[in-house]
Coordinates of C-alpha atoms and ligand atoms in Angstrom, one line a residue:
M22 CA -20.6 34.7 115.5
K23 CA -19.6 31.1 116.5
K24 CA -19.4 28.6 113.7
A25 CA -20.6 25.0 114.1
L26 CA -20.5 22.0 111.9
V27 CA -23.2 19.3 112.3
C28 CA -22.3 15.9 110.8
G29 CA -25.5 13.9 110.3
A30 CA -27.6 17.0 110.1
G31 CA -30.1 15.3 107.8
G32 CA -30.9 12.8 110.5
F33 CA -33.2 12.8 113.5
I34 CA -31.1 14.3 116.3
G35 CA -28.9 16.3 113.9
G36 CA -31.9 18.0 112.5
H37 CA -33.1 19.1 115.9
L38 CA -29.6 20.2 116.8
V39 CA -29.3 22.4 113.7
K40 CA -32.5 24.2 114.8
K41 CA -31.3 24.6 118.4
L42 CA -27.9 25.9 117.3
K43 CA -29.5 28.4 115.0
N44 CA -31.8 29.6 117.8
E45 CA -28.8 30.1 120.0
G46 CA -27.2 32.3 117.3
F47 CA -24.6 30.0 115.7
W48 CA -23.6 30.0 112.1
V49 CA -24.3 26.4 111.1
R50 CA -23.1 24.1 108.3
G51 CA -24.8 20.8 108.0
V52 CA -23.6 17.7 106.2
D53 CA -25.3 14.4 105.5
L54 CA -25.8 11.8 102.7
K55 CA -29.3 13.2 102.3
H56 CA -31.6 16.1 103.1
H57 CA -33.9 15.9 106.1
E58 CA -37.0 13.9 105.3
Y59 CA -39.5 15.7 107.5
T60 CA -38.5 19.3 108.0
E61 CA -36.9 22.3 106.3
L62 CA -33.6 23.0 108.2
P63 CA -32.4 26.6 108.9
A64 CA -28.7 25.7 108.3
D65 CA -26.6 28.5 106.7
E66 CA -25.1 25.8 104.5
F67 CA -26.0 22.2 103.9
I68 CA -23.7 19.9 102.0
I69 CA -24.7 16.6 100.7
G70 CA -21.7 14.3 101.0
D71 CA -20.4 10.9 102.2
L72 CA -18.2 11.3 105.2
T73 CA -16.7 7.8 104.7
D74 CA -14.7 9.6 101.9
P75 CA -11.7 11.6 103.4
L76 CA -11.9 14.0 100.5
I77 CA -15.4 15.0 101.4
V78 CA -14.4 15.3 105.1
N79 CA -11.5 17.6 104.0
K80 CA -14.0 19.8 102.1
V81 CA -16.7 20.1 104.8
L82 CA -14.1 20.5 107.6
D83 CA -12.1 23.3 106.0
I84 CA -11.9 25.8 108.9
S85 CA -11.2 25.7 112.6
F86 CA -14.9 25.5 113.6
D87 CA -15.7 26.6 117.1
E88 CA -17.8 23.5 117.6
V89 CA -18.2 20.2 115.6
Y90 CA -21.0 17.8 116.4
Q91 CA -20.3 14.3 115.0
L92 CA -23.6 12.5 114.9
A93 CA -23.3 10.8 111.5
A94 CA -23.6 7.0 111.8
D95 CA -24.9 4.0 109.9
M96 CA -27.9 3.7 112.1
G97 CA -31.3 2.1 112.6
G98 CA -33.5 0.5 115.1
A99 CA -33.2 -3.0 116.6
G100 CA -34.2 -4.6 113.3
Y101 CA -31.4 -2.9 111.4
L102 CA -28.7 -3.1 114.1
F103 CA -29.2 -6.5 115.8
G104 CA -30.2 -8.7 112.9
G105 CA -26.6 -9.3 111.8
E106 CA -27.0 -8.5 108.1
N107 CA -25.7 -4.9 108.4
D108 CA -22.7 -5.6 110.7
A109 CA -20.0 -5.0 108.1
N110 CA -21.6 -1.8 106.9
V111 CA -22.1 -0.5 110.4
M112 CA -18.5 -1.2 111.4
H113 CA -17.0 0.1 108.2
N114 CA -19.1 3.1 107.5
S115 CA -19.4 4.5 111.1
G116 CA -15.7 3.6 111.8
A117 CA -14.5 5.4 108.6
I118 CA -16.6 8.5 109.4
N119 CA -15.0 8.8 112.8
I120 CA -11.5 8.1 111.7
N121 CA -11.8 10.8 109.0
V122 CA -13.4 13.3 111.3
A123 CA -11.0 12.9 114.2
K124 CA -7.9 13.3 112.0
R125 CA -9.2 16.3 110.0
A126 CA -10.7 18.1 113.0
T127 CA -7.2 17.9 114.6
D128 CA -5.4 19.1 111.4
V129 CA -7.6 22.2 111.0
G130 CA -7.6 23.0 114.8
V131 CA -11.3 22.5 115.6
K132 CA -11.8 24.1 119.1
K133 CA -14.3 21.6 120.5
L134 CA -15.8 18.3 119.1
F135 CA -18.8 16.4 120.4
Y136 CA -19.2 12.7 119.7
S137 CA -22.4 10.8 120.1
S138 CA -21.7 7.4 121.5
S139 CA -24.5 5.0 122.6
A140 CA -25.6 3.0 125.6
C141 CA -25.2 0.0 123.3
M142 CA -21.5 0.0 124.2
Y143 CA -22.2 -1.2 127.7
P144 CA -21.4 -4.9 128.4
A145 CA -24.2 -7.3 127.8
Y146 CA -23.4 -9.2 131.0
N147 CA -24.6 -6.3 133.1
Q148 CA -27.9 -6.1 131.3
E149 CA -29.4 -9.6 131.7
D150 CA -31.7 -8.7 134.5
P151 CA -34.6 -6.5 133.1
D152 CA -35.3 -5.0 136.6
N153 CA -31.7 -4.2 137.6
P154 CA -29.4 -3.3 134.7
N155 CA -26.1 -1.6 135.4
C156 CA -25.2 1.2 133.0
S157 CA -23.0 3.4 135.1
E158 CA -20.2 4.9 133.1
S159 CA -17.5 3.0 135.1
S160 CA -19.1 -0.4 134.2
A161 CA -17.9 -0.2 130.5
Y162 CA -15.0 -2.5 131.0
P163 CA -14.3 -5.4 130.6
A164 CA -16.0 -4.6 127.3
A165 CA -18.7 -6.9 125.9
P166 CA -21.3 -5.0 123.9
D167 CA -23.9 -7.3 122.4
S168 CA -23.7 -5.8 118.9
E169 CA -21.1 -4.6 116.3
Y170 CA -22.9 -1.2 116.6
G171 CA -21.9 -1.0 120.2
W172 CA -18.3 -2.1 119.5
E173 CA -17.9 0.6 116.9
K174 CA -19.1 3.2 119.4
L175 CA -16.6 2.0 122.0
F176 CA -13.8 2.0 119.4
S177 CA -14.7 5.6 118.4
E178 CA -14.9 6.8 122.0
R179 CA -11.4 5.5 122.4
L180 CA -10.3 7.0 119.0
Y181 CA -11.5 10.5 120.1
L182 CA -9.9 10.2 123.5
S183 CA -6.6 9.1 121.8
F184 CA -6.7 12.3 119.7
Y185 CA -7.2 14.3 122.9
R186 CA -4.3 12.6 124.7
N187 CA -1.8 12.7 121.8
Y188 CA -2.9 15.9 119.8
G189 CA -5.0 17.9 122.3
L190 CA -8.3 17.6 120.4
N191 CA -10.8 19.0 122.8
V192 CA -13.6 16.4 122.8
R193 CA -16.9 15.8 124.6
I194 CA -18.5 12.4 124.6
A195 CA -22.0 11.4 125.6
R196 CA -23.6 7.9 125.6
F197 CA -27.2 8.5 124.4
H198 CA -29.9 6.1 125.7
N199 CA -32.8 5.6 123.3
I200 CA -33.6 9.1 122.1
F201 CA -37.0 9.7 120.5
G202 CA -39.3 12.5 119.4
I203 CA -41.0 14.2 116.5
E204 CA -39.4 14.5 113.0
G205 CA -37.7 11.1 113.3
T206 CA -37.9 7.9 111.3
W207 CA -41.2 6.3 112.0
N208 CA -41.6 3.7 109.2
G209 CA -39.5 1.7 106.7
G210 CA -37.6 -0.6 109.0
K211 CA -35.1 1.8 110.6
E212 CA -37.5 3.2 113.1
K213 CA -36.9 2.6 116.8
A214 CA -39.3 1.2 119.4
P215 CA -41.1 4.5 120.5
A216 CA -41.8 5.5 116.9
A217 CA -42.7 1.9 115.9
M218 CA -45.2 1.7 118.7
C219 CA -46.8 5.1 117.9
R220 CA -47.2 4.0 114.2
K221 CA -48.6 0.6 115.1
V222 CA -51.1 2.1 117.6
S223 CA -52.1 4.8 115.1
E224 CA -52.7 2.3 112.3
T225 CA -54.7 -0.1 114.5
P226 CA -58.4 0.4 115.2
D227 CA -59.7 0.5 118.8
G228 CA -59.8 -3.0 120.2
G229 CA -57.2 -4.3 117.7
T230 CA -53.9 -6.1 118.2
I231 CA -50.4 -5.0 117.7
E232 CA -47.2 -7.1 117.4
V233 CA -44.4 -6.5 119.8
W234 CA -40.9 -8.1 119.5
G235 CA -39.8 -10.5 122.2
D236 CA -41.7 -11.4 125.3
G237 CA -42.2 -7.7 125.9
L238 CA -40.7 -7.9 129.4
Q239 CA -37.4 -6.4 128.2
T240 CA -36.9 -3.0 129.7
R241 CA -35.5 0.3 128.4
S242 CA -35.6 4.0 129.2
F243 CA -36.4 6.6 126.5
L244 CA -35.4 10.3 126.4
Y245 CA -37.1 13.0 124.5
V246 CA -34.9 14.7 121.9
D247 CA -35.2 18.2 123.4
E248 CA -33.7 17.1 126.7
C249 CA -31.0 15.1 125.0
L250 CA -29.8 18.3 123.2
E251 CA -30.1 20.3 126.4
G252 CA -27.6 17.8 127.9
V253 CA -25.4 18.0 124.8
R254 CA -25.1 21.8 124.9
R255 CA -24.5 21.8 128.7
L256 CA -21.8 19.2 128.2
M257 CA -20.2 21.3 125.4
D258 CA -20.2 24.4 127.7
S259 CA -18.7 22.5 130.6
D260 CA -15.1 21.4 131.3
F261 CA -16.1 17.8 131.6
M262 CA -15.1 15.6 128.7
G263 CA -17.1 12.4 129.5
P264 CA -18.0 9.8 128.4
V265 CA -21.3 10.5 130.2
N266 CA -24.8 9.0 130.0
I267 CA -27.5 11.2 128.5
G268 CA -30.7 9.3 129.1
S269 CA -33.7 9.0 131.2
E270 CA -33.9 6.9 134.4
E271 CA -37.6 6.2 133.9
M272 CA -37.4 2.5 132.9
I273 CA -40.4 0.8 131.3
S274 CA -41.0 -2.7 129.7
I275 CA -41.6 -2.7 126.0
N276 CA -45.1 -4.0 126.5
G277 CA -45.6 -1.2 129.1
L278 CA -44.5 1.3 126.4
A279 CA -47.0 -0.1 124.0
Q280 CA -49.8 0.2 126.6
L281 CA -48.7 3.8 127.4
V282 CA -49.0 4.7 123.7
A283 CA -52.4 3.1 123.5
E284 CA -53.5 5.0 126.6
I285 CA -52.3 8.3 125.1
A286 CA -54.1 7.4 121.8
G287 CA -57.3 6.7 123.8
K288 CA -57.5 3.1 122.4
K289 CA -57.8 -0.3 123.9
I290 CA -55.1 -2.4 122.3
N291 CA -54.1 -6.0 122.7
I292 CA -50.5 -7.0 122.4
K293 CA -49.2 -10.1 120.6
N294 CA -45.6 -10.9 121.5
I295 CA -43.7 -12.4 118.5
S296 CA -40.1 -13.4 118.0
G297 CA -37.8 -10.6 116.8
P298 CA -34.4 -8.9 117.5
I299 CA -34.6 -7.4 121.0
G300 CA -31.0 -6.7 122.1
V301 CA -30.2 -6.9 125.9
R302 CA -32.9 -7.8 128.5
G303 CA -32.7 -4.5 130.4
R304 CA -31.2 -1.1 130.0
N305 CA -31.6 2.1 132.0
S306 CA -29.6 5.3 132.2
D307 CA -27.6 5.9 135.4
N308 CA -27.6 9.7 135.9
R309 CA -25.3 10.0 138.9
L310 CA -22.3 11.2 136.9
I311 CA -24.2 13.8 134.8
K312 CA -25.7 15.2 138.0
E313 CA -22.4 15.4 139.7
K314 CA -20.5 17.0 136.7
L315 CA -23.2 19.2 135.2
G316 CA -25.5 19.8 138.1
W317 CA -28.3 18.8 135.7
A318 CA -30.2 15.7 134.5
P319 CA -33.2 15.1 132.3
S320 CA -36.5 15.4 134.3
A321 CA -39.4 15.4 131.8
T322 CA -41.7 12.3 132.0
L323 CA -41.9 9.7 129.3
K324 CA -45.6 10.4 129.0
E325 CA -44.9 14.0 128.0
G326 CA -42.5 13.0 125.2
I327 CA -44.6 10.1 123.9
T328 CA -47.7 12.4 123.8
K329 CA -45.9 14.9 121.5
T330 CA -44.4 12.0 119.4
F331 CA -47.8 10.2 119.0
I332 CA -49.5 13.3 117.8
W333 CA -46.8 13.9 115.2
I334 CA -46.7 10.3 114.0
N335 CA -50.5 10.1 113.9
E336 CA -50.5 13.0 111.5
Q337 CA -47.9 11.3 109.3
V338 CA -50.0 8.1 109.2
K339 CA -53.1 10.1 108.2
K340 CA -51.2 12.0 105.5
Q341 CA -50.1 8.7 104.0
K342 CA -53.6 7.4 103.6
Ligands
LIG10 P1 -30.1 9.1 112.2 O1 -29.9 7.8 111.4 O2 -31.5 9.8 112.1 O3 -29.0 10.2 111.8 C1 -27.7 9.8 111.4 C2 -27.5 10.5 110.1 O4 -26.2 10.2 109.6 C3 -28.4 10.1 109.0 O5 -29.1 11.3 108.5 C4 -27.5 9.5 107.9 O6 -27.9 9.8 106.6 C5 -26.2 10.2 108.2 N1 -25.1 9.4 107.7 C6 -24.9 8.1 107.7 N2 -23.8 7.7 107.0 C7 -23.3 8.9 106.6 C8 -22.2 9.2 105.7 N3 -21.4 8.2 105.3 N4 -21.9 10.4 105.4 C9 -22.8 11.4 105.8 N5 -23.8 11.2 106.6 C10 -24.1 10.0 107.0 O7 -29.8 8.8 113.7 P2 -30.0 9.6 115.0 O8 -31.0 8.9 115.8 O9 -30.2 11.0 114.7 O10 -28.6 9.4 115.7 C11 -27.6 10.4 115.7 C12 -26.4 9.9 116.4 O11 -26.7 9.5 117.8 C13 -25.8 8.6 115.8 O12 -24.4 8.6 115.9 C14 -26.3 7.5 116.7 O13 -25.5 6.4 116.7 C15 -26.3 8.2 118.1 N6 -27.3 7.6 119.0 C16 -28.6 7.7 118.8 C17 -29.5 7.1 119.6 C18 -31.0 7.2 119.4 O14 -31.7 6.6 120.2 N7 -31.5 7.9 118.4 C19 -29.0 6.4 120.7 C20 -27.7 6.3 120.9 C21 -26.8 6.9 120.1

């Protein structure tokens, strides 16, 4: 039986990954600062621990796992990552986790390691036109991410690639583009745009108004978590190291996303655009490389994923009342 370690297993993508790996027959150890908030995980072992501490990393990474998935990061939505107040923590905590994991994984002879980077590492200067952003993998340099979160991701990509070149650590790196879905943060300030829109629409009566940050014309693409993990597993099983985009090419404005959620909810909703942290003007996945290397790319529509997510968040909102 293959053994996998999921770092960040108590989080959104990590939780879904634990379930997927168990379905595929892996023995799974999860580690996180906390237990999963929304679901019972089928992990064989779950360790609560802080991966910024090298002693904890030594403890959880004690054997030559077949596969390690490093998803743990000091993370949140735009409000958390782009406001500026959390820059030092984001750089320190996520940087320390990756430094510890890269070294220890090498020392114990991990067979393959996946690292989740982010589209936030792409240069801001290529993402000023909301209708025509450039996020091809080869556009990463000269580097100019618009947030410390993006800089740390770029640093850690290079860290893992250095461990590959100098010590033979067998790495796979993907740049995720706005992953969303059920069983993810939907309130409290760390939620991302799709979950925030679903919550706002759910809480607002028909004919009401919701607030959307920025002028709402900024664009993004969003990928449902199941397809993200399908891409991760295919990358792990391939010989291609990356970095490669894992995202959707279905770009939409943020106001368009709010309207889509309202349509799915069967409500007429007015949008009030207010000032708030928005990040770059435009961002879309470029899937040419993943198609070329893996012969596969995500294909489900945004509407399918948002429908599942809205139904789940609507239930959470009702439960809270
Ligand atoms: P998440 O915040 O739900 O999960 C991250 C988990 O890491 C959390 O459960 C958190 O408790 C844990 N963690 C943080 N610091 C830790 C520490 N010191 N020790 C142990 N655990 C710690 O985020 P997610 O959306 O599931 O993202 C997973 C990964 O994918 C992250 O690396 C993130 O940067 C990357 N990513 C996500 C997206 C997205 O849209 N969700 C986009 C790009 C990249």
